[in-house]
Short mmCIF file of C-alpha atoms in Angstrom, two decimals:
data_model
loop_
_atom_site.label_atom_id
_atom_site.label_comp_id
_atom_site.label_asym_id
_atom_site.label_seq_id
_atom_site.Cartn_x
_atom_site.Cartn_y
_atom_site.Cartn_z
CA MET A 30 231.76 77.69 -37.40
CA ASN A 31 233.18 75.52 -34.62
CA LEU A 32 232.32 77.98 -31.87
CA VAL A 33 229.65 80.70 -31.97
CA ILE A 34 231.45 83.88 -30.93
CA LEU A 35 229.36 86.30 -28.87
CA THR A 36 230.22 89.91 -28.17
CA GLU A 37 228.99 92.41 -25.61
CA GLN A 38 227.03 94.09 -28.42
CA ASP A 39 224.91 90.94 -28.73
CA ARG A 40 224.00 90.99 -25.05
CA VAL A 41 220.47 92.10 -24.17
CA GLY A 42 220.38 90.83 -20.58
CA LYS A 43 222.59 89.10 -18.02
CA GLY A 44 222.95 85.80 -19.85
CA ARG A 45 220.84 86.64 -22.87
CA PHE A 46 222.14 87.32 -26.38
CA VAL A 47 220.31 88.21 -29.60
CA LEU A 48 221.95 87.41 -32.93
CA ALA A 49 220.61 88.81 -36.19
CA ASP A 50 223.49 88.33 -38.61
CA HIS A 51 225.27 85.47 -40.42
CA ARG A 52 225.72 83.66 -37.10
CA ALA A 53 221.97 83.31 -36.66
CA VAL A 54 221.63 82.00 -40.22
CA HIS A 55 224.50 79.55 -39.68
CA ILE A 56 223.10 78.24 -36.39
CA ARG A 57 219.65 77.79 -37.94
CA THR A 58 220.51 76.45 -41.40
CA VAL A 59 223.92 74.75 -41.10
CA LEU A 60 224.14 73.62 -37.48
CA ARG A 61 220.33 73.16 -37.58
CA ILE A 62 219.87 74.10 -33.94
CA THR A 63 216.20 74.49 -33.04
CA PRO A 64 214.68 76.09 -29.91
CA GLY A 65 215.41 73.91 -26.88
CA GLU A 66 218.74 72.69 -28.24
CA THR A 67 222.17 73.94 -27.18
CA VAL A 68 225.18 75.31 -29.00
CA GLU A 69 228.78 75.96 -27.93
CA VAL A 70 229.53 79.65 -27.54
CA GLY A 71 232.50 81.81 -26.58
CA LEU A 72 232.50 85.39 -25.36
CA VAL A 73 235.13 87.59 -27.01
CA ASP A 74 238.09 87.93 -24.62
CA GLY A 75 236.07 85.90 -22.17
CA PRO A 76 234.86 82.44 -21.23
CA LEU A 77 233.30 79.53 -23.11
CA GLY A 78 229.77 78.32 -22.48
CA THR A 79 226.94 76.11 -23.64
CA ALA A 80 224.02 78.28 -24.67
CA LEU A 81 220.39 77.32 -24.99
CA CYS A 82 218.56 78.37 -28.14
CA GLU A 83 215.41 80.08 -26.84
CA SER A 84 213.88 81.13 -30.12
CA SER A 85 214.87 81.24 -33.73
CA SER A 86 213.30 82.98 -36.71
CA GLU A 87 214.40 84.30 -40.06
CA HIS A 88 215.15 87.62 -38.39
CA GLU A 89 216.84 86.77 -35.13
CA LEU A 90 217.96 84.05 -32.79
CA VAL A 91 217.96 84.28 -29.00
CA LEU A 92 220.52 82.42 -26.91
CA THR A 93 220.79 82.22 -23.14
CA CYS A 94 223.86 81.12 -21.26
CA ASP A 95 224.29 81.22 -17.49
CA HIS A 96 227.14 78.78 -17.01
CA TRP A 97 230.53 79.83 -18.25
CA ARG A 98 233.89 78.13 -17.99
CA GLU A 99 237.42 79.48 -18.45
CA ALA A 100 238.63 79.42 -22.05
CA PRO A 101 242.07 77.79 -22.30
CA VAL A 102 244.86 80.27 -22.96
CA PRO A 103 247.17 79.11 -25.77
CA THR A 104 250.66 78.09 -24.73
CA PRO A 105 253.31 79.07 -25.65
CA THR A 106 252.45 82.74 -26.07
CA ILE A 107 253.22 83.73 -29.65
CA ASP A 108 253.53 87.24 -31.05
CA ILE A 109 254.07 87.81 -34.75
CA VAL A 110 255.98 90.50 -36.61
CA CYS A 111 254.97 90.54 -40.23
CA ALA A 112 255.64 92.74 -43.24
CA ILE A 113 252.48 94.54 -44.38
CA PRO A 114 251.24 92.14 -47.07
CA ARG A 115 248.86 92.42 -50.02
CA PRO A 116 245.24 92.79 -48.84
CA LYS A 117 244.21 89.22 -49.64
CA THR A 118 247.11 87.91 -47.59
CA LEU A 119 246.42 90.36 -44.76
CA ARG A 120 242.94 88.92 -44.45
CA LYS A 121 244.31 85.37 -44.27
CA LEU A 122 246.96 86.32 -41.73
CA LEU A 123 244.30 87.82 -39.46
CA ILE A 124 242.08 84.73 -39.71
CA PHE A 125 244.95 82.24 -39.34
CA SER A 126 246.46 84.15 -36.39
CA ALA A 127 243.15 84.09 -34.55
CA ILE A 128 242.73 80.37 -35.30
CA MET A 129 246.19 79.61 -33.89
CA GLY A 130 245.77 81.73 -30.76
CA VAL A 131 248.37 84.38 -31.65
CA ARG A 132 248.42 87.04 -28.95
CA ARG A 133 249.62 90.02 -30.96
CA ILE A 134 250.29 90.76 -34.62
CA LEU A 135 252.63 93.61 -35.44
CA PHE A 136 252.48 94.60 -39.10
CA VAL A 137 255.38 96.71 -40.27
CA ARG A 138 256.03 98.37 -43.58
CA ALA A 139 258.97 96.53 -45.11
CA ASN A 140 261.15 97.41 -48.04
CA ARG A 141 259.25 94.86 -50.13
CA THR A 142 255.81 96.11 -49.00
CA ASP A 143 254.30 97.41 -52.22
CA LYS A 144 253.08 101.00 -51.85
CA SER A 145 249.64 100.00 -53.09
CA TYR A 146 249.20 97.69 -50.08
CA LEU A 147 249.22 100.73 -47.79
CA GLN A 148 246.03 101.98 -49.43
CA SER A 149 244.14 98.81 -48.55
CA PRO A 150 241.01 99.53 -46.51
CA TRP A 151 241.68 96.21 -44.75
CA LEU A 152 244.72 97.80 -43.11
CA GLN A 153 242.39 99.99 -41.02
CA PRO A 154 241.98 98.67 -37.45
CA GLU A 155 238.16 98.75 -37.65
CA GLN A 156 238.33 96.36 -40.61
CA HIS A 157 240.25 93.65 -38.75
CA ARG A 158 237.59 92.56 -36.35
CA PRO A 159 235.37 90.52 -38.68
CA PHE A 160 238.35 88.47 -39.84
CA LEU A 161 239.63 87.98 -36.32
CA LEU A 162 236.17 86.90 -35.17
CA GLU A 163 235.98 84.46 -38.09
CA GLY A 164 239.28 82.98 -36.91
CA LEU A 165 238.17 82.70 -33.30
CA SER A 166 235.02 80.93 -34.43
CA GLN A 167 236.97 78.45 -36.57
CA GLY A 168 239.72 77.89 -34.00
CA ARG A 169 237.48 77.64 -30.91
CA GLN A 170 239.37 80.55 -29.39
CA THR A 171 237.95 83.54 -27.53
CA ARG A 172 240.96 85.79 -27.09
CA LEU A 173 241.04 88.44 -29.82
CA PRO A 174 244.59 88.99 -31.10
CA GLU A 175 245.88 92.56 -30.78
CA VAL A 176 246.79 94.05 -34.15
CA HIS A 177 249.15 97.01 -34.60
CA THR A 178 250.48 98.55 -37.79
CA HIS A 179 253.76 100.44 -38.04
CA GLN A 180 254.83 102.51 -41.01
CA LEU A 181 258.51 103.07 -40.15
CA PHE A 182 260.73 100.03 -40.05
CA ARG A 183 263.79 101.24 -38.15
CA PRO A 184 261.98 102.94 -35.23
CA PHE A 185 259.73 99.91 -35.02
CA VAL A 186 262.61 97.48 -34.58
CA GLU A 187 264.83 99.79 -32.53
CA ASP A 188 262.25 101.43 -30.26
CA THR A 189 258.79 99.87 -30.44
CA LEU A 190 259.88 96.24 -30.07
CA PRO A 191 262.18 96.91 -27.07
CA ASP A 192 259.41 99.02 -25.47
CA LEU A 193 256.95 96.16 -25.82
CA GLU A 194 259.55 93.72 -24.57
CA ASN A 195 260.23 95.78 -21.46
CA ARG A 196 256.62 95.48 -20.43
CA GLU A 197 256.80 91.67 -20.39
CA PRO A 198 257.62 89.66 -17.27
CA VAL A 199 260.06 87.41 -19.15
CA PRO A 200 262.18 87.95 -22.26
CA SER A 201 260.89 86.44 -25.46
CA VAL A 202 262.66 84.10 -27.83
CA LYS A 203 262.99 86.10 -31.06
CA LEU A 204 263.10 84.17 -34.28
CA LEU A 205 263.30 85.36 -37.86
CA SER A 206 262.11 83.01 -40.57
CA ASP A 207 264.88 82.95 -43.18
CA PRO A 208 265.04 80.44 -46.05
CA TYR A 209 268.84 80.74 -46.07
CA ALA A 210 269.31 80.07 -42.36
CA ALA A 211 271.58 77.15 -41.54
CA GLN A 212 269.52 76.12 -38.53
CA VAL A 213 265.97 75.08 -37.88
CA VAL A 214 264.11 75.95 -34.69
CA GLY A 215 264.90 72.64 -32.99
CA GLU A 216 268.63 73.17 -33.41
CA LEU A 217 269.02 76.48 -31.60
CA GLY A 218 269.96 75.05 -28.23
CA PRO A 219 268.40 76.24 -24.99
CA LEU A 220 265.92 78.94 -25.83
CA SER A 221 264.73 80.82 -22.77
CA THR A 222 262.91 80.80 -19.51
CA GLY A 223 259.61 82.01 -20.84
CA PRO A 224 257.16 80.25 -23.01
CA ARG A 225 257.00 83.40 -25.13
CA TYR A 226 258.05 83.74 -28.74
CA LEU A 227 258.28 86.65 -31.15
CA LEU A 228 258.30 85.36 -34.73
CA ALA A 229 259.18 87.57 -37.67
CA ILE A 230 257.63 86.40 -40.94
CA GLY A 231 259.02 88.07 -44.06
CA PRO A 232 257.17 89.51 -47.03
CA GLU A 233 256.95 87.84 -50.44
CA GLY A 234 260.55 87.93 -51.64
CA GLY A 235 261.84 88.09 -48.06
CA TRP A 236 263.31 90.80 -45.87
CA VAL A 237 266.12 92.83 -47.48
CA PRO A 238 269.65 92.62 -45.94
CA PHE A 239 269.25 95.95 -44.12
CA GLU A 240 266.12 94.64 -42.40
CA MET A 241 267.79 91.33 -41.54
CA GLU A 242 270.66 93.22 -39.93
CA LEU A 243 268.35 95.36 -37.80
CA PHE A 244 266.45 92.27 -36.69
CA ALA A 245 269.74 90.52 -35.82
CA ALA A 246 270.88 93.57 -33.82
CA ALA A 247 267.55 93.41 -31.97
CA GLY A 248 268.24 89.82 -30.93
CA PHE A 249 266.34 87.88 -33.60
CA ARG A 250 267.90 84.57 -34.60
CA PRO A 251 267.40 83.32 -38.17
CA VAL A 252 265.73 79.93 -38.59
CA GLY A 253 264.77 77.99 -41.68
CA LEU A 254 261.29 76.48 -41.77
CA GLY A 255 262.15 73.89 -44.40
CA PRO A 256 263.12 73.46 -48.05
CA TRP A 257 260.11 75.34 -49.40
CA THR A 258 259.18 78.73 -50.78
CA LEU A 259 255.96 79.26 -48.87
CA ARG A 260 253.21 81.80 -49.21
CA VAL A 261 253.25 84.22 -46.27
CA GLU A 262 250.18 82.71 -44.61
CA MET A 263 251.66 79.22 -44.97
CA ALA A 264 254.91 80.43 -43.40
CA LEU A 265 252.87 81.71 -40.46
CA VAL A 266 251.26 78.30 -39.94
CA ALA A 267 254.55 76.40 -40.42
CA ALA A 268 256.45 78.67 -38.02
CA ILE A 269 253.84 78.49 -35.27
CA ALA A 270 253.48 74.72 -35.72
CA GLN A 271 257.24 74.17 -35.42
CA VAL A 272 257.79 76.56 -32.51
CA SER A 273 254.89 75.04 -30.58
CA LEU A 274 256.20 71.53 -31.23
CA VAL A 275 259.73 72.34 -30.09
CA ASP A 276 258.44 74.26 -27.06
CA ARG A 277 256.32 71.29 -26.04
CA MET A 278 259.16 68.78 -26.54
CA ARG A 279 261.53 70.96 -24.50
CA ASN A 280 259.05 71.28 -21.66
CA ARG A 281 258.48 67.53 -21.59
CA HIS A 282 262.18 66.85 -21.29
CA GLU A 283 262.77 69.33 -18.46
CA MET B 136 255.21 83.40 -59.70
CA ASN B 137 258.58 82.43 -58.25
CA LEU B 138 259.40 80.00 -61.04
CA VAL B 139 257.97 79.97 -64.55
CA ILE B 140 256.73 76.42 -65.11
CA LEU B 141 257.15 75.11 -68.65
CA THR B 142 255.49 72.01 -70.05
CA GLU B 143 256.16 69.88 -73.12
CA GLN B 144 253.10 71.49 -74.71
CA ASP B 145 254.91 74.82 -74.68
CA ARG B 146 257.92 73.43 -76.52
CA VAL B 147 258.30 74.37 -80.18
CA GLY B 148 261.92 73.31 -80.65
CA LYS B 149 264.80 71.74 -78.75
CA GLY B 150 265.25 74.49 -76.17
CA ARG B 151 262.53 76.82 -77.41
CA PHE B 152 259.20 77.47 -75.69
CA VAL B 153 256.28 79.69 -76.67
CA LEU B 154 253.94 80.96 -73.96
CA ALA B 155 250.63 82.59 -74.80
CA ASP B 156 248.71 82.45 -71.52
CA HIS B 157 248.79 84.08 -68.08
CA ARG B 158 252.47 83.18 -67.74
CA ALA B 159 253.39 85.39 -70.69
CA VAL B 160 251.35 88.24 -69.23
CA HIS B 161 252.96 87.77 -65.82
CA ILE B 162 256.50 87.68 -67.21
CA ARG B 163 255.86 90.81 -69.28
CA THR B 164 253.81 92.92 -66.86
CA VAL B 165 254.73 91.78 -63.35
CA LEU B 166 258.28 90.44 -63.64
CA ARG B 167 258.82 93.05 -66.43
CA ILE B 168 261.22 90.83 -68.35
CA THR B 169 262.07 92.32 -71.75
CA PRO B 170 263.76 90.59 -74.70
CA GLY B 171 267.40 89.91 -73.90
CA GLU B 172 266.73 89.38 -70.20
CA THR B 173 266.51 86.04 -68.42
CA VAL B 174 263.97 84.36 -66.19
CA GLU B 175 264.09 81.27 -63.97
CA VAL B 176 262.14 78.36 -65.42
CA GLY B 177 261.35 74.78 -64.46
CA LEU B 178 260.20 71.97 -66.71
CA VAL B 179 257.32 69.91 -65.26
CA ASP B 180 258.75 66.70 -63.79
CA GLY B 181 262.11 67.84 -65.05
CA PRO B 182 265.03 70.19 -64.48
CA LEU B 183 265.40 73.89 -63.68
CA GLY B 184 266.95 76.39 -66.03
CA THR B 185 267.61 80.03 -66.79
CA ALA B 186 265.77 80.98 -69.96
CA LEU B 187 266.43 83.89 -72.26
CA CYS B 188 263.45 85.97 -73.36
CA GLU B 189 263.77 86.12 -77.13
CA SER B 190 260.68 88.09 -77.93
CA SER B 191 257.62 89.34 -76.15
CA SER B 192 254.36 90.76 -77.44
CA GLU B 193 250.80 91.06 -76.27
CA HIS B 194 250.08 87.71 -77.88
CA GLU B 195 253.04 85.53 -77.06
CA LEU B 196 256.42 85.29 -75.43
CA VAL B 197 259.30 83.17 -76.67
CA LEU B 198 261.86 81.70 -74.26
CA THR B 199 264.97 79.69 -75.05
CA CYS B 200 266.83 77.55 -72.58
CA ASP B 201 269.75 75.27 -73.38
CA HIS B 202 271.29 74.82 -69.97
CA TRP B 203 269.38 72.80 -67.45
CA ARG B 204 270.27 71.71 -63.95
CA GLU B 205 268.78 69.03 -61.71
CA ALA B 206 265.80 70.22 -59.65
CA PRO B 207 266.25 69.29 -55.98
CA VAL B 208 263.99 66.46 -54.84
CA PRO B 209 262.21 67.28 -51.56
CA THR B 210 263.32 65.28 -48.55
CA PRO B 211 261.72 63.58 -46.66
CA THR B 212 259.30 62.07 -49.14
CA ILE B 213 255.77 62.90 -48.00
CA ASP B 214 252.54 61.30 -49.17
CA ILE B 215 249.19 62.59 -47.96
CA VAL B 216 245.91 60.78 -47.28
CA CYS B 217 243.08 63.26 -47.06
CA ALA B 218 239.32 63.10 -46.79
CA ILE B 219 237.64 64.47 -49.93
CA PRO B 220 237.04 68.09 -48.85
CA ARG B 221 234.74 70.86 -50.05
CA PRO B 222 235.80 72.15 -53.47
CA LYS B 223 237.39 75.38 -52.20
CA THR B 224 239.53 73.38 -49.79
CA LEU B 225 240.40 70.81 -52.45
CA ARG B 226 241.82 73.60 -54.58
CA LYS B 227 243.95 74.86 -51.68
CA LEU B 228 245.16 71.37 -50.81
CA LEU B 229 246.34 70.84 -54.39
CA ILE B 230 248.19 74.16 -54.46
CA PHE B 231 249.70 73.80 -50.97
CA SER B 232 250.77 70.19 -51.63
CA ALA B 233 252.60 71.22 -54.79
CA ILE B 234 254.25 74.14 -52.96
CA MET B 235 255.50 71.81 -50.22
CA GLY B 236 256.76 69.12 -52.57
CA VAL B 237 254.26 66.43 -51.63
CA ARG B 238 254.82 63.36 -53.79
CA ARG B 239 251.34 61.89 -53.80
CA ILE B 240 247.90 62.95 -52.57
CA LEU B 241 245.33 60.25 -51.93
CA PHE B 242 241.82 61.65 -51.50
CA VAL B 243 239.35 59.27 -49.95
CA ARG B 244 235.66 59.60 -49.32
CA ALA B 245 235.25 59.79 -45.56
CA ASN B 246 232.18 59.51 -43.41
CA ARG B 247 232.20 63.28 -43.00
CA THR B 248 232.68 63.94 -46.72
CA ASP B 249 229.49 65.74 -47.68
CA LYS B 250 227.79 64.06 -50.64
CA SER B 251 227.71 67.35 -52.51
CA TYR B 252 231.52 67.47 -52.54
CA LEU B 253 231.55 64.39 -54.77
CA GLN B 254 229.81 66.37 -57.49
CA SER B 255 232.57 68.98 -57.61
CA PRO B 256 234.08 69.29 -61.09
CA TRP B 257 237.38 70.03 -59.33
CA LEU B 258 237.47 66.40 -58.22
CA GLN B 259 238.06 65.34 -61.82
CA PRO B 260 241.73 64.55 -62.51
CA GLU B 261 241.90 66.85 -65.55
CA GLN B 262 240.93 69.77 -63.30
CA HIS B 263 243.83 69.31 -60.90
CA ARG B 264 246.67 70.29 -63.16
CA PRO B 265 246.22 74.09 -63.17
CA PHE B 266 246.21 74.18 -59.36
CA LEU B 267 249.21 71.87 -59.13
CA LEU B 268 251.09 73.99 -61.66
CA GLU B 269 250.23 77.13 -59.69
CA GLY B 270 251.72 75.46 -56.61
CA LEU B 271 254.90 74.37 -58.43
CA SER B 272 255.35 77.92 -59.66
CA GLN B 273 254.92 79.40 -56.17
CA GLY B 274 257.04 76.76 -54.46
CA ARG B 275 259.89 76.63 -57.02
CA GLN B 276 259.19 72.94 -57.49
CA THR B 277 259.02 70.97 -60.72
CA ARG B 278 257.75 67.58 -59.62
CA LEU B 279 254.00 67.34 -60.15
CA PRO B 280 252.30 65.57 -57.23
CA GLU B 281 250.32 62.46 -58.17
CA VAL B 282 246.66 62.77 -57.22
CA HIS B 283 244.30 59.81 -56.75
CA THR B 284 240.70 59.76 -55.57
CA HIS B 285 239.09 56.79 -53.85
CA GLN B 286 235.37 56.44 -53.20
CA LEU B 287 235.36 53.47 -50.81
CA PHE B 288 237.04 53.94 -47.47
CA ARG B 289 237.56 50.40 -46.23
CA PRO B 290 239.04 48.90 -49.42
CA PHE B 291 241.23 51.99 -49.69
CA VAL B 292 242.75 51.53 -46.23
CA GLU B 293 242.80 47.72 -46.29
CA ASP B 294 243.89 47.06 -49.87
CA THR B 295 245.02 50.15 -51.76
CA LEU B 296 247.35 51.54 -49.11
CA PRO B 297 249.13 48.19 -48.50
CA ASP B 298 249.44 47.70 -52.28
CA LEU B 299 251.07 51.10 -52.66
CA GLU B 300 253.28 50.39 -49.65
CA ASN B 301 254.48 47.09 -51.10
CA ARG B 302 255.83 48.89 -54.13
CA GLU B 303 258.11 51.09 -52.01
CA PRO B 304 261.72 50.19 -51.23
CA VAL B 305 261.32 51.12 -47.53
CA PRO B 306 258.32 51.13 -45.22
CA SER B 307 256.75 54.51 -44.51
CA VAL B 308 256.10 56.13 -41.16
CA LYS B 309 252.31 56.41 -41.01
CA LEU B 310 250.85 59.21 -38.96
CA LEU B 311 247.27 60.25 -38.38
CA SER B 312 246.61 63.81 -37.29
CA ASP B 313 244.30 63.59 -34.29
CA PRO B 314 243.47 66.52 -32.00
CA TYR B 315 242.91 64.10 -29.11
CA ALA B 316 246.23 62.27 -29.48
CA ALA B 317 248.40 62.28 -26.37
CA GLN B 318 251.62 62.54 -28.35
CA VAL B 319 253.12 64.95 -30.85
CA VAL B 320 255.31 63.84 -33.73
CA GLY B 321 258.56 64.49 -31.86
CA GLU B 322 257.55 62.17 -29.02
CA LEU B 323 256.99 58.98 -30.97
CA GLY B 324 260.42 57.50 -30.42
CA PRO B 325 262.47 56.00 -33.25
CA LEU B 326 260.44 56.28 -36.40
CA SER B 327 261.91 54.23 -39.23
CA THR B 328 264.60 53.78 -41.75
CA GLY B 329 262.52 56.20 -43.88
CA PRO B 330 262.74 58.98 -44.89
CA ARG B 331 259.20 58.45 -46.12
CA TYR B 332 256.01 59.55 -44.41
CA LEU B 333 252.36 58.92 -45.04
CA LEU B 334 250.25 61.56 -43.29
CA ALA B 335 246.50 61.24 -42.89
CA ILE B 336 244.72 64.59 -42.55
CA GLY B 337 241.11 64.37 -41.40
CA PRO B 338 238.05 66.15 -42.76
CA GLU B 339 236.34 69.09 -41.06
CA GLY B 340 235.00 67.52 -37.88
CA GLY B 341 237.62 64.78 -37.98
CA TRP B 342 237.61 61.11 -38.87
CA VAL B 343 234.87 59.05 -37.20
CA PRO B 344 235.88 56.27 -34.72
CA PHE B 345 235.40 53.53 -37.33
CA GLU B 346 237.84 55.28 -39.65
CA MET B 347 240.34 55.87 -36.84
CA GLU B 348 240.24 52.16 -36.00
CA LEU B 349 240.89 51.10 -39.58
CA PHE B 350 243.80 53.53 -39.81
CA ALA B 351 245.20 52.19 -36.53
CA ALA B 352 244.90 48.61 -37.82
CA ALA B 353 246.77 49.71 -40.93
CA GLY B 354 249.68 50.94 -38.80
CA PHE B 355 248.89 54.65 -38.52
CA ARG B 356 249.90 56.28 -35.23
CA PRO B 357 247.84 59.22 -33.94
CA VAL B 358 249.68 62.50 -33.37
CA GLY B 359 248.45 65.87 -32.22
CA LEU B 360 249.61 68.90 -34.19
CA GLY B 361 248.97 71.36 -31.36
CA PRO B 362 246.22 72.96 -29.30
CA TRP B 363 244.30 74.30 -32.29
CA THR B 364 241.28 73.51 -34.40
CA LEU B 365 242.80 74.08 -37.82
CA ARG B 366 241.27 74.34 -41.25
CA VAL B 367 242.19 71.30 -43.35
CA GLU B 368 244.70 73.18 -45.50
CA MET B 369 246.35 74.61 -42.38
CA ALA B 370 246.58 71.12 -40.87
CA LEU B 371 248.35 70.00 -44.04
CA VAL B 372 250.95 72.78 -43.69
CA ALA B 373 251.38 72.23 -39.93
CA ALA B 374 251.77 68.45 -40.30
CA ILE B 375 254.33 68.68 -43.11
CA ALA B 376 256.23 71.44 -41.28
CA GLN B 377 256.44 69.38 -38.08
CA VAL B 378 257.30 66.08 -39.75
CA SER B 379 260.03 67.72 -41.83
CA LEU B 380 261.46 69.42 -38.75
CA VAL B 381 261.56 66.23 -36.69
CA ASP B 382 262.96 64.23 -39.62
CA ARG B 383 265.74 66.76 -40.05
CA MET B 384 266.56 66.88 -36.32
CA ARG B 385 266.69 63.07 -36.17
CA ASN B 386 268.99 62.84 -39.16
CA ARG B 387 271.33 65.43 -37.67
CA HIS B 388 271.61 63.47 -34.46
CA GLU B 389 272.34 60.13 -36.08
#
């Protein structure tokens, strides 16, 4: 727990928060913060702060924080399109996305999404929050990624994605991770005006040709991540790491 | 299981292998290979092949393979130096390293290595193999990464690393992942005649200043991976993904 994430539900006064769950236990027994000491906190979708531990018992821990500072907003802005994965992978994708400051995760049912995955309780929006909060805490982030799930592939790519795109101030760079792509992300030439990327990460076994074609028609360009067959959550990390690196190098050279 | 990994222990004849463990179950019940059908196989530290399923029962599965082809060797060659992590992370590092074709993993006891981690049974060399094999199978690799564990930090950096380096035909590019580094891997200027990299991935909480200084004296250059606080196994993936990308872009331009 690199940052103690606070929510409005924890608030009992203006700058006063009461924790009575695993966070309190962690602060007391792992971080070993005692009353009078301070701990770094972040408010969900809000600022960072240094909170004072007022009291601590087996049952609850009271923190006060009156001085807040802006949490840095990750740059570039990265949105992810991802095939609905097996539940264990879904959980990792939520945590990893929050750690890496992803703005929005769009899960879509792909041809290779096993039917059983759709029954996963973890696919329900109310189940995402604990994993996202765990990621924020690990990654020292405060901005909760948006998560959406779409059951129909074609309308998602043909209608939903353009609708979302139209609401943005600048067009995104759309990339599709494809092990057979001839190019890597650094070889695509000038990318765009915006520091905004939409990355499509395939399911185990990859997107099927029909899906690849729809993505291509929607403006996605295939890129290879490297000579590996990665797990989905590893592909997420590799893709974000490479896109962020190339984005930063481009901006330095301009 | 993207590739069925065979070992010499499975061999019962020239091109004949008998499996009686989870691989046989997976081939029968997940891949649903029946006698007469073929499956992709790889021999540990050896070639790839297409094996014929001769027979399959609840107890064992017999494969024959007479035609082998060279397994591709990952490029660039990547060696990893990593602080001895908590057991759960160690397991992931072994799997992820095998997936990404890492040649050698050097675990070293760091200042921030918790004493309890040293008691982990998973630190014993004979415990590594199942995780490495799982990674080879996922990553379609056949070359088993070498794993070494070192208990003393200073002699490791001052003696062991130079000894290993002296045995190599070309010097390695040595990089140290450091969240406070001013530069990213693409900004370091000309790197080497390579293509060989030695990447040092810190423990949770990072290397301490004393360790950073010894690494710097040993020729390691600090690089930032991006604006994130990553889990160790994510840092491994991000570092390898970025180094491979930059290596490939450099080689294209030369």
